Amino acid sequence: QKLKVGIIFGGQSSEYEVSLMSCASVIKVMDKSKYEIMPIGINKHGNWKLFLGSIEKIENDTWQSEAIPVLLAPDPKYNCAIEINNGIEKRHYFDVAFPVLHGPRGEDGTVQSIFELMNVPYVSCGVASSAICMDKVFSKKILAQSNLPIVDYKVFYKNELKGKISDIISEIENSIGYPCFVKPANLGSSVGISKVSKRDELSDALFAAAKYDTKILVEKSVDAREIECAVLGNSDPKASLPGEILPSRDFYDYSAKYLDGDKSKLLLPAPLSSDLTTQVQELAIKAFKALDCSGMARVDFLMDKKTEKIYINELNTIPGFTKISMYPKMWETSGLSYKKLIDELICLALERHREKN
Ligand code: ADP
Ligand code: K
Ligand code: MG
Ligand code: MG
């Protein structure tokens, strides 16, 4: 009997397109003799649809015309996607869910909570951990409390921008200074993020971030090497060999990530001394545990070019997942193939579910 895997793709965040690529890659490599794959897309309006057509249509974002509207119910007796056609209900059961969704309303615990209520196992972190890792401010607070290294930051709220912006600017100048990074608290793919090098640019950057979230964070810029480490496991997580990113632009912004073709370079493994490699791996596992992650997370670091001090920048609980994305690539470099990685993630989802029930 094949294991039925509900692969959830798309989503309402600005990372919808990235999710389509990740999902298509995952479906292509999965062993069809072992798994029955049930792709369920979420369109930009938040409608859920079962899609049984070709993978190319997911990649080209033309999947919707052939898709069947379905509902998921927060009730353990409906561990299925429910299709309702002329008042007649048809159930599409699945044994495990694999949300391949990035950003808010996908990676942030919201979709994970549906699977909790349905009592269906799902890949990657649980509800609280997903939510906290999505929120850069909450993550930093917990990392700091666990004595893990983070860069200095300040938090502002959208409604505060309506008041005297000059007060906020002086507060930032007195505490963080330039250059600094301004970010929406909950997002990914560098959307809404600006690097600010002088006063003139600060207010635009704050308003740009406020378009995406009511909570904005401003942090010290580090002249850093960007190092990442993949962590995999539940109670005894393992760290991969680290990788390094050489962005094609001033920083790893949306264009450098997705639009510049292959101009951004990935170094696998990262050219680090064995001592620094160990430090990165140990910090990655500590961060994974501090944030109560399970399944997987990609832990991203900033390593000061001069001092080699390592800061934890963020954790991504559903990192980019195409065959050429960093998370799978770091595991491949460490001896675990993309295909085996997916098997392992599904096993971890089932294991966590068994242990909780
Ligand atoms: P996202 O979740 O959107 O990826 P990040 O916090 O990782 O957000 O920021 C995106 C990119 O911006 C990073 O990969 C890095 O290139 C740059 N960056 C972010 N914060 C800093 C910082 N404090 N110092 C230097 N570069 C930073
Ligand atoms: K994150
Ligand atoms: Mg990042
Ligand atoms: Mg991120």
mmCIF file of N, CA, C and O in Angstrom, residues 13-16 18 102-103 107 134 136 187-193 252-255 257-258 298 314 316:
data_model
loop_
_atom_site.group_PDB
_atom_site.id
_atom_site.type_symbol
_atom_site.label_atom_id
_atom_site.label_comp_id
_atom_site.label_asym_id
_atom_site.label_seq_id
_atom_site.Cartn_x
_atom_site.Cartn_y
_atom_site.Cartn_z
ATOM 1 N N SER A 13 1.109 34.172 0.377
ATOM 2 C CA SER A 13 2.191 35.123 0.655
ATOM 3 C C SER A 13 2.841 35.579 -0.645
ATOM 4 O O SER A 13 2.590 35.023 -1.712
ATOM 5 N N SER A 14 3.712 36.573 -0.541
ATOM 6 C CA SER A 14 4.424 37.038 -1.736
ATOM 7 C C SER A 14 5.471 36.018 -2.189
ATOM 8 O O SER A 14 6.189 36.264 -3.147
ATOM 9 N N GLU A 15 5.544 34.869 -1.519
ATOM 10 C CA GLU A 15 6.464 33.820 -1.953
ATOM 11 C C GLU A 15 5.740 32.694 -2.711
ATOM 12 O O GLU A 15 6.271 31.594 -2.851
ATOM 13 N N TYR A 16 4.525 32.997 -3.199
ATOM 14 C CA TYR A 16 3.722 32.027 -3.967
ATOM 15 C C TYR A 16 4.528 31.386 -5.097
ATOM 16 O O TYR A 16 4.580 30.161 -5.222
ATOM 17 N N VAL A 18 7.722 31.154 -5.587
ATOM 18 C CA VAL A 18 8.833 30.333 -5.100
ATOM 19 C C VAL A 18 8.300 28.954 -4.707
ATOM 20 O O VAL A 18 8.909 27.913 -4.996
ATOM 21 N N HIS A 102 5.890 28.881 1.483
ATOM 22 C CA HIS A 102 6.847 29.789 2.115
ATOM 23 C C HIS A 102 6.138 31.056 2.570
ATOM 24 O O HIS A 102 5.215 31.523 1.908
ATOM 25 N N GLY A 103 6.587 31.596 3.686
ATOM 26 C CA GLY A 103 6.062 32.888 4.141
ATOM 27 C C GLY A 103 4.790 32.762 4.964
ATOM 28 O O GLY A 103 4.328 31.663 5.279
ATOM 29 N N GLU A 107 4.012 29.020 6.060
ATOM 30 C CA GLU A 107 5.184 28.548 6.803
ATOM 31 C C GLU A 107 5.073 28.944 8.274
ATOM 32 O O GLU A 107 5.901 28.560 9.089
ATOM 33 N N MET A 134 8.896 32.333 11.964
ATOM 34 C CA MET A 134 8.460 33.283 10.932
ATOM 35 C C MET A 134 8.625 34.714 11.416
ATOM 36 O O MET A 134 8.823 35.627 10.626
ATOM 37 N N LYS A 136 10.647 37.411 13.023
ATOM 38 C CA LYS A 136 12.052 37.668 13.298
ATOM 39 C C LYS A 136 12.276 38.280 14.688
ATOM 40 O O LYS A 136 13.337 38.108 15.285
ATOM 41 N N LEU A 187 8.132 37.787 7.200
ATOM 42 C CA LEU A 187 8.145 37.580 5.749
ATOM 43 C C LEU A 187 9.398 36.815 5.390
ATOM 44 O O LEU A 187 10.115 36.328 6.270
ATOM 45 N N GLY A 188 9.643 36.674 4.114
ATOM 46 C CA GLY A 188 10.838 35.970 3.667
ATOM 47 C C GLY A 188 11.179 36.417 2.268
ATOM 48 O O GLY A 188 10.564 37.347 1.738
ATOM 49 N N SER A 189 12.167 35.759 1.655
ATOM 50 C CA SER A 189 12.623 36.080 0.305
ATOM 51 C C SER A 189 13.071 37.535 0.170
ATOM 52 O O SER A 189 13.062 38.088 -0.916
ATOM 53 N N SER A 190 13.417 38.154 1.274
ATOM 54 C CA SER A 190 13.895 39.548 1.313
ATOM 55 C C SER A 190 12.843 40.567 0.908
ATOM 56 O O SER A 190 13.168 41.734 0.684
ATOM 57 N N VAL A 191 11.587 40.159 0.795
ATOM 58 C CA VAL A 191 10.527 41.087 0.408
ATOM 59 C C VAL A 191 10.351 42.144 1.504
ATOM 60 O O VAL A 191 10.295 41.810 2.688
ATOM 61 N N GLY A 192 10.329 43.406 1.104
ATOM 62 C CA GLY A 192 10.131 44.504 2.056
ATOM 63 C C GLY A 192 11.364 44.901 2.853
ATOM 64 O O GLY A 192 11.292 45.746 3.730
ATOM 65 N N ILE A 193 12.512 44.300 2.523
ATOM 66 C CA ILE A 193 13.750 44.580 3.278
ATOM 67 C C ILE A 193 14.600 45.621 2.552
ATOM 68 O O ILE A 193 14.766 45.557 1.333
ATOM 69 N N TYR A 252 21.691 39.996 -0.184
ATOM 70 C CA TYR A 252 20.949 38.905 -0.811
ATOM 71 C C TYR A 252 19.473 39.299 -0.879
ATOM 72 O O TYR A 252 18.636 38.790 -0.159
ATOM 73 N N ASP A 253 19.160 40.223 -1.792
ATOM 74 C CA ASP A 253 17.789 40.726 -1.909
ATOM 75 C C ASP A 253 16.979 39.830 -2.851
ATOM 76 O O ASP A 253 17.493 38.824 -3.349
ATOM 77 N N TYR A 254 15.734 40.201 -3.114
ATOM 78 C CA TYR A 254 14.853 39.356 -3.941
ATOM 79 C C TYR A 254 15.467 39.096 -5.316
ATOM 80 O O TYR A 254 15.454 37.969 -5.801
ATOM 81 N N SER A 255 16.036 40.143 -5.924
ATOM 82 C CA SER A 255 16.637 39.976 -7.259
ATOM 83 C C SER A 255 17.814 39.015 -7.221
ATOM 84 O O SER A 255 17.948 38.152 -8.090
ATOM 85 N N LYS A 257 18.229 36.687 -5.191
ATOM 86 C CA LYS A 257 17.760 35.331 -4.903
ATOM 87 C C LYS A 257 17.131 34.676 -6.126
ATOM 88 O O LYS A 257 17.354 33.507 -6.395
ATOM 89 N N TYR A 258 16.283 35.423 -6.843
ATOM 90 C CA TYR A 258 15.454 34.777 -7.870
ATOM 91 C C TYR A 258 15.553 35.348 -9.277
ATOM 92 O O TYR A 258 15.173 34.685 -10.222
ATOM 93 N N ARG A 298 16.357 25.573 8.078
ATOM 94 C CA ARG A 298 17.643 26.076 7.567
ATOM 95 C C ARG A 298 18.037 27.243 8.452
ATOM 96 O O ARG A 298 17.282 28.211 8.579
ATOM 97 N N GLU A 314 18.578 34.114 11.013
ATOM 98 C CA GLU A 314 17.179 33.651 11.075
ATOM 99 C C GLU A 314 17.117 32.155 10.839
ATOM 100 O O GLU A 314 18.072 31.535 10.364
ATOM 101 N N ASN A 316 14.593 29.285 8.890
ATOM 102 C CA ASN A 316 13.496 29.120 7.940
ATOM 103 C C ASN A 316 13.004 27.688 8.039
ATOM 104 O O ASN A 316 13.762 26.745 7.812
#
